[in-house]
mmCIF file of N, CA and C in Angstrom:
data_model
loop_
_atom_site.group_PDB
_atom_site.id
_atom_site.type_symbol
_atom_site.label_atom_id
_atom_site.label_comp_id
_atom_site.label_asym_id
_atom_site.label_seq_id
_atom_site.Cartn_x
_atom_site.Cartn_y
_atom_site.Cartn_z
ATOM 1 N N UNK A 1 3.087 -78.063 -62.632
ATOM 2 C CA UNK A 1 2.366 -79.233 -63.044
ATOM 3 C C UNK A 1 1.793 -78.964 -64.419
ATOM 4 N N UNK A 2 1.977 -79.872 -65.292
ATOM 5 C CA UNK A 2 1.462 -79.747 -66.645
ATOM 6 C C UNK A 2 0.208 -80.589 -66.790
ATOM 7 N N UNK A 3 -0.700 -80.101 -67.584
ATOM 8 C CA UNK A 3 -1.929 -80.845 -67.859
ATOM 9 C C UNK A 3 -2.020 -81.038 -69.364
ATOM 10 N N UNK A 4 -2.071 -82.282 -69.807
ATOM 11 C CA UNK A 4 -2.241 -82.579 -71.224
ATOM 12 C C UNK A 4 -3.719 -82.860 -71.451
ATOM 13 N N UNK A 5 -4.377 -82.016 -72.210
ATOM 14 C CA UNK A 5 -5.824 -82.140 -72.385
ATOM 15 C C UNK A 5 -6.144 -82.970 -73.620
ATOM 16 N N UNK A 6 -6.975 -83.959 -73.436
ATOM 17 C CA UNK A 6 -7.525 -84.746 -74.529
ATOM 18 C C UNK A 6 -9.038 -84.674 -74.387
ATOM 19 N N UNK A 7 -9.746 -85.053 -75.415
ATOM 20 C CA UNK A 7 -11.198 -84.967 -75.359
ATOM 21 C C UNK A 7 -11.738 -85.838 -74.233
ATOM 22 N N UNK A 8 -12.372 -85.217 -73.267
ATOM 23 C CA UNK A 8 -13.020 -85.929 -72.175
ATOM 24 C C UNK A 8 -12.120 -86.324 -71.025
ATOM 25 N N UNK A 9 -10.791 -86.167 -71.165
ATOM 26 C CA UNK A 9 -9.894 -86.564 -70.080
ATOM 27 C C UNK A 9 -8.818 -85.512 -69.864
ATOM 28 N N UNK A 10 -8.207 -85.553 -68.712
ATOM 29 C CA UNK A 10 -7.076 -84.693 -68.414
ATOM 30 C C UNK A 10 -5.995 -85.542 -67.773
ATOM 31 N N UNK A 11 -4.803 -85.505 -68.313
ATOM 32 C CA UNK A 11 -3.675 -86.252 -67.768
ATOM 33 C C UNK A 11 -2.692 -85.252 -67.183
ATOM 34 N N UNK A 12 -2.293 -85.476 -65.946
ATOM 35 C CA UNK A 12 -1.450 -84.523 -65.236
ATOM 36 C C UNK A 12 -0.046 -85.081 -65.122
ATOM 37 N N UNK A 13 0.947 -84.287 -65.464
ATOM 38 C CA UNK A 13 2.334 -84.703 -65.275
ATOM 39 C C UNK A 13 3.052 -83.661 -64.429
ATOM 40 N N UNK A 14 4.095 -84.098 -63.724
ATOM 41 C CA UNK A 14 4.766 -83.230 -62.767
ATOM 42 C C UNK A 14 5.752 -82.291 -63.443
ATOM 43 N N UNK A 15 5.939 -81.125 -62.842
ATOM 44 C CA UNK A 15 6.966 -80.174 -63.233
ATOM 45 C C UNK A 15 7.761 -79.788 -62.002
ATOM 46 N N UNK A 16 8.611 -78.785 -62.116
ATOM 47 C CA UNK A 16 9.436 -78.377 -60.983
ATOM 48 C C UNK A 16 8.692 -77.368 -60.109
ATOM 49 N N UNK A 17 9.015 -77.365 -58.810
ATOM 50 C CA UNK A 17 8.500 -76.381 -57.842
ATOM 51 C C UNK A 17 6.977 -76.310 -57.819
ATOM 52 N N UNK A 18 6.315 -77.445 -57.740
ATOM 53 C CA UNK A 18 4.857 -77.475 -57.717
ATOM 54 C C UNK A 18 4.330 -77.755 -56.322
ATOM 55 N N UNK A 19 3.189 -77.181 -56.001
ATOM 56 C CA UNK A 19 2.486 -77.488 -54.763
ATOM 57 C C UNK A 19 1.722 -78.802 -54.906
ATOM 58 N N UNK A 20 1.375 -79.138 -56.123
ATOM 59 C CA UNK A 20 0.532 -80.299 -56.377
ATOM 60 C C UNK A 20 1.365 -81.497 -56.790
ATOM 61 N N UNK A 21 0.826 -82.668 -56.582
ATOM 62 C CA UNK A 21 1.404 -83.894 -57.113
ATOM 63 C C UNK A 21 0.323 -84.618 -57.892
ATOM 64 N N UNK A 22 0.676 -85.739 -58.468
ATOM 65 C CA UNK A 22 -0.263 -86.509 -59.273
ATOM 66 C C UNK A 22 -0.387 -87.907 -58.699
ATOM 67 N N UNK A 23 -1.613 -88.418 -58.643
ATOM 68 C CA UNK A 23 -1.853 -89.799 -58.236
ATOM 69 C C UNK A 23 -3.024 -90.348 -59.034
ATOM 70 N N UNK A 24 -2.772 -91.393 -59.785
ATOM 71 C CA UNK A 24 -3.815 -92.078 -60.532
ATOM 72 C C UNK A 24 -4.606 -91.133 -61.439
ATOM 73 N N UNK A 25 -3.900 -90.202 -62.079
ATOM 74 C CA UNK A 25 -4.548 -89.281 -63.009
ATOM 75 C C UNK A 25 -5.264 -88.115 -62.366
ATOM 76 N N UNK A 26 -5.093 -87.913 -61.048
ATOM 77 C CA UNK A 26 -5.747 -86.808 -60.350
ATOM 78 C C UNK A 26 -4.710 -85.840 -59.796
ATOM 79 N N UNK A 27 -5.041 -84.571 -59.753
ATOM 80 C CA UNK A 27 -4.194 -83.599 -59.067
ATOM 81 C C UNK A 27 -4.440 -83.735 -57.575
ATOM 82 N N UNK A 28 -3.375 -83.806 -56.785
ATOM 83 C CA UNK A 28 -3.488 -84.047 -55.346
ATOM 84 C C UNK A 28 -2.721 -82.974 -54.592
ATOM 85 N N UNK A 29 -3.361 -82.372 -53.601
ATOM 86 C CA UNK A 29 -2.691 -81.477 -52.668
ATOM 87 C C UNK A 29 -2.430 -82.289 -51.414
ATOM 88 N N UNK A 30 -1.172 -82.457 -51.049
ATOM 89 C CA UNK A 30 -0.832 -83.269 -49.887
ATOM 90 C C UNK A 30 -1.235 -82.609 -48.588
ATOM 91 N N UNK A 31 -1.862 -83.367 -47.703
ATOM 92 C CA UNK A 31 -2.289 -82.824 -46.415
ATOM 93 C C UNK A 31 -1.117 -82.592 -45.481
ATOM 94 N N UNK A 32 0.006 -83.241 -45.749
ATOM 95 C CA UNK A 32 1.152 -83.088 -44.864
ATOM 96 C C UNK A 32 2.086 -81.965 -45.302
ATOM 97 N N UNK A 33 1.756 -81.270 -46.375
ATOM 98 C CA UNK A 33 2.618 -80.190 -46.834
ATOM 99 C C UNK A 33 2.423 -78.963 -45.963
ATOM 100 N N UNK A 34 3.370 -78.055 -46.029
ATOM 101 C CA UNK A 34 3.274 -76.822 -45.248
ATOM 102 C C UNK A 34 2.349 -75.804 -45.899
ATOM 103 N N UNK A 35 2.001 -76.033 -47.145
ATOM 104 C CA UNK A 35 1.121 -75.117 -47.855
ATOM 105 C C UNK A 35 -0.313 -75.311 -47.389
ATOM 106 N N UNK A 36 -0.995 -74.216 -47.050
ATOM 107 C CA UNK A 36 -2.385 -74.291 -46.605
ATOM 108 C C UNK A 36 -3.284 -73.740 -47.713
ATOM 109 N N UNK A 37 -4.360 -74.466 -47.991
ATOM 110 C CA UNK A 37 -5.302 -74.088 -49.037
ATOM 111 C C UNK A 37 -6.678 -73.866 -48.431
ATOM 112 N N UNK A 38 -7.438 -72.966 -49.033
ATOM 113 C CA UNK A 38 -8.832 -72.763 -48.648
ATOM 114 C C UNK A 38 -9.691 -73.099 -49.862
ATOM 115 N N UNK A 39 -10.769 -73.785 -49.615
ATOM 116 C CA UNK A 39 -11.714 -74.126 -50.681
ATOM 117 C C UNK A 39 -12.953 -73.266 -50.475
ATOM 118 N N UNK A 40 -13.346 -72.539 -51.512
ATOM 119 C CA UNK A 40 -14.487 -71.627 -51.408
ATOM 120 C C UNK A 40 -15.480 -71.963 -52.525
ATOM 121 N N UNK A 41 -16.740 -72.165 -52.152
ATOM 122 C CA UNK A 41 -17.776 -72.503 -53.138
ATOM 123 C C UNK A 41 -18.190 -71.257 -53.914
ATOM 124 N N UNK A 42 -18.575 -71.462 -55.156
ATOM 125 C CA UNK A 42 -19.065 -70.379 -56.004
ATOM 126 C C UNK A 42 -20.134 -70.954 -56.925
ATOM 127 N N UNK A 43 -21.307 -70.329 -56.936
ATOM 128 C CA UNK A 43 -22.399 -70.769 -57.801
ATOM 129 C C UNK A 43 -22.826 -69.578 -58.653
ATOM 130 N N UNK A 44 -22.511 -69.610 -59.965
ATOM 131 C CA UNK A 44 -22.806 -68.471 -60.838
ATOM 132 C C UNK A 44 -24.285 -68.101 -60.904
ATOM 133 N N UNK A 45 -25.174 -69.113 -60.850
ATOM 134 C CA UNK A 45 -26.617 -68.852 -60.871
ATOM 135 C C UNK A 45 -27.324 -69.938 -60.074
ATOM 136 N N UNK A 46 -28.607 -69.703 -59.791
ATOM 137 C CA UNK A 46 -29.377 -70.648 -58.977
ATOM 138 C C UNK A 46 -29.500 -72.030 -59.618
ATOM 139 N N UNK A 47 -29.533 -72.078 -60.953
ATOM 140 C CA UNK A 47 -29.738 -73.365 -61.618
ATOM 141 C C UNK A 47 -28.436 -74.024 -62.098
ATOM 142 N N UNK A 48 -27.298 -73.444 -61.777
ATOM 143 C CA UNK A 48 -26.025 -74.044 -62.192
ATOM 144 C C UNK A 48 -25.438 -74.901 -61.072
ATOM 145 N N UNK A 49 -24.604 -75.870 -61.434
ATOM 146 C CA UNK A 49 -23.957 -76.676 -60.389
ATOM 147 C C UNK A 49 -22.916 -75.835 -59.656
ATOM 148 N N UNK A 50 -22.583 -76.209 -58.430
ATOM 149 C CA UNK A 50 -21.582 -75.429 -57.693
ATOM 150 C C UNK A 50 -20.177 -75.685 -58.234
ATOM 151 N N UNK A 51 -19.387 -74.650 -58.237
ATOM 152 C CA UNK A 51 -17.970 -74.734 -58.569
ATOM 153 C C UNK A 51 -17.186 -74.369 -57.319
ATOM 154 N N UNK A 52 -15.875 -74.564 -57.376
ATOM 155 C CA UNK A 52 -15.040 -74.270 -56.222
ATOM 156 C C UNK A 52 -13.803 -73.508 -56.655
ATOM 157 N N UNK A 53 -13.380 -72.592 -55.794
ATOM 158 C CA UNK A 53 -12.122 -71.894 -55.979
ATOM 159 C C UNK A 53 -11.150 -72.470 -54.962
ATOM 160 N N UNK A 54 -9.923 -72.729 -55.387
ATOM 161 C CA UNK A 54 -8.893 -73.267 -54.498
ATOM 162 C C UNK A 54 -7.910 -72.138 -54.241
ATOM 163 N N UNK A 55 -7.994 -71.576 -53.033
ATOM 164 C CA UNK A 55 -7.235 -70.374 -52.683
ATOM 165 C C UNK A 55 -6.034 -70.718 -51.821
ATOM 166 N N UNK A 56 -4.925 -70.051 -52.085
ATOM 167 C CA UNK A 56 -3.724 -70.217 -51.277
ATOM 168 C C UNK A 56 -3.851 -69.311 -50.063
ATOM 169 N N UNK A 57 -3.690 -69.883 -48.865
ATOM 170 C CA UNK A 57 -3.685 -69.062 -47.651
ATOM 171 C C UNK A 57 -2.412 -68.239 -47.650
ATOM 172 N N UNK A 58 -2.543 -66.937 -47.740
ATOM 173 C CA UNK A 58 -1.363 -66.075 -47.761
ATOM 174 C C UNK A 58 -1.572 -64.913 -46.807
ATOM 175 N N UNK A 59 -0.474 -64.270 -46.474
ATOM 176 C CA UNK A 59 -0.511 -63.158 -45.525
ATOM 177 C C UNK A 59 -0.946 -61.850 -46.180
ATOM 178 N N UNK A 60 -0.807 -61.729 -47.473
ATOM 179 C CA UNK A 60 -1.080 -60.472 -48.159
ATOM 180 C C UNK A 60 -2.553 -60.202 -48.377
ATOM 181 N N UNK A 61 -2.881 -58.981 -48.836
ATOM 182 C CA UNK A 61 -4.277 -58.602 -49.064
ATOM 183 C C UNK A 61 -4.865 -59.222 -50.336
ATOM 184 N N UNK A 62 -4.005 -59.657 -51.260
ATOM 185 C CA UNK A 62 -4.498 -60.212 -52.516
ATOM 186 C C UNK A 62 -4.684 -61.719 -52.387
ATOM 187 N N UNK A 63 -5.769 -62.229 -52.951
ATOM 188 C CA UNK A 63 -6.042 -63.667 -52.903
ATOM 189 C C UNK A 63 -5.480 -64.335 -54.155
ATOM 190 N N UNK A 64 -4.660 -65.360 -53.927
ATOM 191 C CA UNK A 64 -4.122 -66.156 -55.024
ATOM 192 C C UNK A 64 -4.906 -67.453 -55.122
ATOM 193 N N UNK A 65 -5.163 -67.905 -56.340
ATOM 194 C CA UNK A 65 -5.924 -69.142 -56.519
ATOM 195 C C UNK A 65 -5.287 -69.989 -57.609
ATOM 196 N N UNK A 66 -5.648 -71.273 -57.604
ATOM 197 C CA UNK A 66 -5.207 -72.159 -58.675
ATOM 198 C C UNK A 66 -6.027 -71.866 -59.923
ATOM 199 N N UNK A 67 -5.354 -71.804 -61.046
ATOM 200 C CA UNK A 67 -6.031 -71.544 -62.315
ATOM 201 C C UNK A 67 -5.435 -72.450 -63.380
ATOM 202 N N UNK A 68 -6.251 -72.804 -64.355
ATOM 203 C CA UNK A 68 -5.788 -73.594 -65.492
ATOM 204 C C UNK A 68 -5.404 -72.629 -66.598
ATOM 205 N N UNK A 69 -4.124 -72.606 -66.939
ATOM 206 C CA UNK A 69 -3.613 -71.726 -67.984
ATOM 207 C C UNK A 69 -3.725 -72.452 -69.312
ATOM 208 N N UNK A 70 -4.625 -72.006 -70.152
ATOM 209 C CA UNK A 70 -4.835 -72.667 -71.443
ATOM 210 C C UNK A 70 -4.269 -71.783 -72.544
ATOM 211 N N UNK A 71 -3.127 -72.155 -73.056
ATOM 212 C CA UNK A 71 -2.505 -71.418 -74.155
ATOM 213 C C UNK A 71 -3.025 -71.974 -75.468
ATOM 214 N N UNK A 72 -3.619 -71.110 -76.258
ATOM 215 C CA UNK A 72 -4.179 -71.564 -77.531
ATOM 216 C C UNK A 72 -3.076 -72.133 -78.409
ATOM 217 N N UNK A 73 -3.364 -73.258 -79.050
ATOM 218 C CA UNK A 73 -2.398 -73.868 -79.946
ATOM 219 C C UNK A 73 -1.433 -74.823 -79.265
ATOM 220 N N UNK A 74 -1.375 -74.818 -77.938
ATOM 221 C CA UNK A 74 -0.496 -75.725 -77.204
ATOM 222 C C UNK A 74 -1.236 -77.006 -76.865
ATOM 223 N N UNK A 75 -0.504 -78.109 -76.815
ATOM 224 C CA UNK A 75 -1.076 -79.368 -76.340
ATOM 225 C C UNK A 75 -0.916 -79.491 -74.845
ATOM 226 N N UNK A 76 -0.224 -78.537 -74.237
ATOM 227 C CA UNK A 76 0.068 -78.614 -72.816
ATOM 228 C C UNK A 76 -0.476 -77.380 -72.109
ATOM 229 N N UNK A 77 -1.195 -77.602 -71.026
ATOM 230 C CA UNK A 77 -1.714 -76.519 -70.203
ATOM 231 C C UNK A 77 -1.070 -76.605 -68.835
ATOM 232 N N UNK A 78 -1.062 -75.519 -68.100
ATOM 233 C CA UNK A 78 -0.426 -75.494 -66.789
ATOM 234 C C UNK A 78 -1.423 -75.139 -65.704
ATOM 235 N N UNK A 79 -1.305 -75.793 -64.563
ATOM 236 C CA UNK A 79 -2.033 -75.385 -63.369
ATOM 237 C C UNK A 79 -1.109 -74.421 -62.645
ATOM 238 N N UNK A 80 -1.570 -73.195 -62.407
ATOM 239 C CA UNK A 80 -0.701 -72.171 -61.840
ATOM 240 C C UNK A 80 -1.438 -71.344 -60.806
ATOM 241 N N UNK A 81 -0.685 -70.556 -60.057
ATOM 242 C CA UNK A 81 -1.258 -69.606 -59.112
ATOM 243 C C UNK A 81 -1.413 -68.264 -59.802
ATOM 244 N N UNK A 82 -2.561 -67.627 -59.619
ATOM 245 C CA UNK A 82 -2.751 -66.277 -60.140
ATOM 246 C C UNK A 82 -3.714 -65.530 -59.232
ATOM 247 N N UNK A 83 -3.796 -64.216 -59.415
ATOM 248 C CA UNK A 83 -4.711 -63.405 -58.612
ATOM 249 C C UNK A 83 -6.153 -63.794 -58.911
ATOM 250 N N UNK A 84 -6.948 -63.920 -57.864
ATOM 251 C CA UNK A 84 -8.363 -64.245 -58.017
ATOM 252 C C UNK A 84 -9.087 -63.068 -58.651
ATOM 253 N N UNK A 85 -9.817 -63.334 -59.704
ATOM 254 C CA UNK A 85 -10.617 -62.314 -60.382
ATOM 255 C C UNK A 85 -11.885 -62.083 -59.566
ATOM 256 N N UNK A 86 -12.149 -60.854 -59.179
ATOM 257 C CA UNK A 86 -13.347 -60.543 -58.396
ATOM 258 C C UNK A 86 -14.137 -59.443 -59.091
ATOM 259 N N UNK A 87 -15.445 -59.377 -58.913
ATOM 260 C CA UNK A 87 -16.284 -60.199 -58.057
ATOM 261 C C UNK A 87 -16.656 -61.538 -58.695
ATOM 262 N N UNK A 88 -16.434 -61.688 -60.007
ATOM 263 C CA UNK A 88 -16.782 -62.941 -60.696
ATOM 264 C C UNK A 88 -15.495 -63.605 -61.186
ATOM 265 N N UNK A 89 -15.164 -64.789 -60.639
ATOM 266 C CA UNK A 89 -13.938 -65.473 -61.055
ATOM 267 C C UNK A 89 -13.981 -65.862 -62.533
ATOM 268 N N UNK A 90 -12.805 -65.921 -63.139
ATOM 269 C CA UNK A 90 -12.708 -66.394 -64.515
ATOM 270 C C UNK A 90 -13.011 -67.892 -64.544
ATOM 271 N N UNK A 91 -13.454 -68.385 -65.681
ATOM 272 C CA UNK A 91 -13.772 -69.805 -65.826
ATOM 273 C C UNK A 91 -12.579 -70.683 -65.470
ATOM 274 N N UNK A 92 -11.372 -70.260 -65.835
ATOM 275 C CA UNK A 92 -10.176 -71.074 -65.577
ATOM 276 C C UNK A 92 -9.825 -71.138 -64.091
ATOM 277 N N UNK A 93 -10.503 -70.345 -63.246
ATOM 278 C CA UNK A 93 -10.263 -70.351 -61.799
ATOM 279 C C UNK A 93 -11.303 -71.179 -61.044
ATOM 280 N N UNK A 94 -12.239 -71.771 -61.762
ATOM 281 C CA UNK A 94 -13.309 -72.552 -61.139
ATOM 282 C C UNK A 94 -13.074 -74.038 -61.378
ATOM 283 N N UNK A 95 -13.269 -74.825 -60.321
ATOM 284 C CA UNK A 95 -12.991 -76.250 -60.361
ATOM 285 C C UNK A 95 -14.207 -77.031 -59.874
ATOM 286 N N UNK A 96 -14.280 -78.296 -60.251
ATOM 287 C CA UNK A 96 -15.288 -79.201 -59.706
ATOM 288 C C UNK A 96 -14.562 -80.352 -59.027
ATOM 289 N N UNK A 97 -15.226 -80.973 -58.065
ATOM 290 C CA UNK A 97 -14.686 -82.144 -57.398
ATOM 291 C C UNK A 97 -15.543 -83.330 -57.808
ATOM 292 N N UNK A 98 -14.996 -84.181 -58.631
ATOM 293 C CA UNK A 98 -15.738 -85.325 -59.150
ATOM 294 C C UNK A 98 -15.672 -86.513 -58.202
ATOM 295 N N UNK A 99 -14.516 -86.738 -57.617
ATOM 296 C CA UNK A 99 -14.319 -87.853 -56.702
ATOM 297 C C UNK A 99 -13.055 -87.569 -55.904
ATOM 298 N N UNK A 100 -12.843 -88.312 -54.858
ATOM 299 C CA UNK A 100 -11.637 -88.096 -54.076
ATOM 300 C C UNK A 100 -10.564 -89.080 -54.518
ATOM 301 N N UNK A 101 -9.348 -88.649 -54.445
ATOM 302 C CA UNK A 101 -8.213 -89.512 -54.764
ATOM 303 C C UNK A 101 -7.426 -89.714 -53.482
ATOM 304 N N UNK A 102 -7.301 -90.950 -53.073
ATOM 305 C CA UNK A 102 -6.593 -91.257 -51.831
ATOM 306 C C UNK A 102 -5.391 -92.119 -52.179
ATOM 307 N N UNK A 103 -4.223 -91.666 -51.781
ATOM 308 C CA UNK A 103 -3.019 -92.436 -52.042
ATOM 309 C C UNK A 103 -2.931 -93.588 -51.056
ATOM 310 N N UNK A 104 -2.607 -94.769 -51.560
ATOM 311 C CA UNK A 104 -2.461 -95.928 -50.690
ATOM 312 C C UNK A 104 -1.172 -95.795 -49.892
ATOM 313 N N UNK A 105 -1.220 -96.191 -48.642
ATOM 314 C CA UNK A 105 -0.050 -96.140 -47.759
ATOM 315 C C UNK A 105 0.378 -97.555 -47.431
ATOM 316 N N UNK A 106 1.676 -97.754 -47.345
ATOM 317 C CA UNK A 106 2.202 -99.051 -46.949
ATOM 318 C C UNK A 106 2.281 -99.071 -45.430
ATOM 319 N N UNK A 107 1.563 -99.983 -44.804
ATOM 320 C CA UNK A 107 1.521 -100.079 -43.345
ATOM 321 C C UNK A 107 2.096 -101.424 -42.936
ATOM 322 N N UNK A 108 3.081 -101.384 -42.038
ATOM 323 C CA UNK A 108 3.668 -102.625 -41.533
ATOM 324 C C UNK A 108 2.797 -103.202 -40.436
ATOM 325 N N UNK A 109 2.592 -104.511 -40.417
ATOM 326 C CA UNK A 109 1.858 -105.112 -39.304
ATOM 327 C C UNK A 109 2.669 -104.991 -38.019
ATOM 328 N N UNK A 110 1.982 -105.052 -36.885
ATOM 329 C CA UNK A 110 2.652 -104.887 -35.594
ATOM 330 C C UNK A 110 3.714 -105.952 -35.349
ATOM 331 N N UNK A 111 3.544 -107.122 -35.917
ATOM 332 C CA UNK A 111 4.506 -108.197 -35.688
ATOM 333 C C UNK A 111 5.558 -108.296 -36.792
ATOM 334 N N UNK A 112 5.770 -107.226 -37.570
ATOM 335 C CA UNK A 112 6.739 -107.246 -38.665
ATOM 336 C C UNK A 112 8.155 -107.381 -38.123
ATOM 337 N N UNK A 113 8.965 -108.151 -38.833
ATOM 338 C CA UNK A 113 10.368 -108.338 -38.449
ATOM 339 C C UNK A 113 11.243 -107.838 -39.585
ATOM 340 N N UNK A 114 12.288 -107.122 -39.243
ATOM 341 C CA UNK A 114 13.226 -106.618 -40.232
ATOM 342 C C UNK A 114 14.445 -107.516 -40.271
ATOM 343 N N UNK A 115 14.996 -107.762 -41.438
ATOM 344 C CA UNK A 115 16.191 -108.608 -41.569
ATOM 345 C C UNK A 115 17.445 -107.783 -41.416
#
């Protein structure tokens, strides 16, 4: 998944082999996918707002998390999996949840007739 950063906004576009999809300008992890994610809160100090780490549930001893890869000089950034930095996560591994994005579903009424 590619992220095109502009001042004050982030626009997400799809790439190949991604766990995430895009809906209405938001990154979305599908609940029906086989990939399991863990959300873990992290607060750097008592007076800072809470951040979140999005961890991939894996069998191994190392924790993988979503991170924003910001390449200097590029107009395009990538959301990728990388090893969680411990004990203090890197800034690019911390996320905030501003609002929820819910994809609309097409539901047929019970009396629907097919031609």
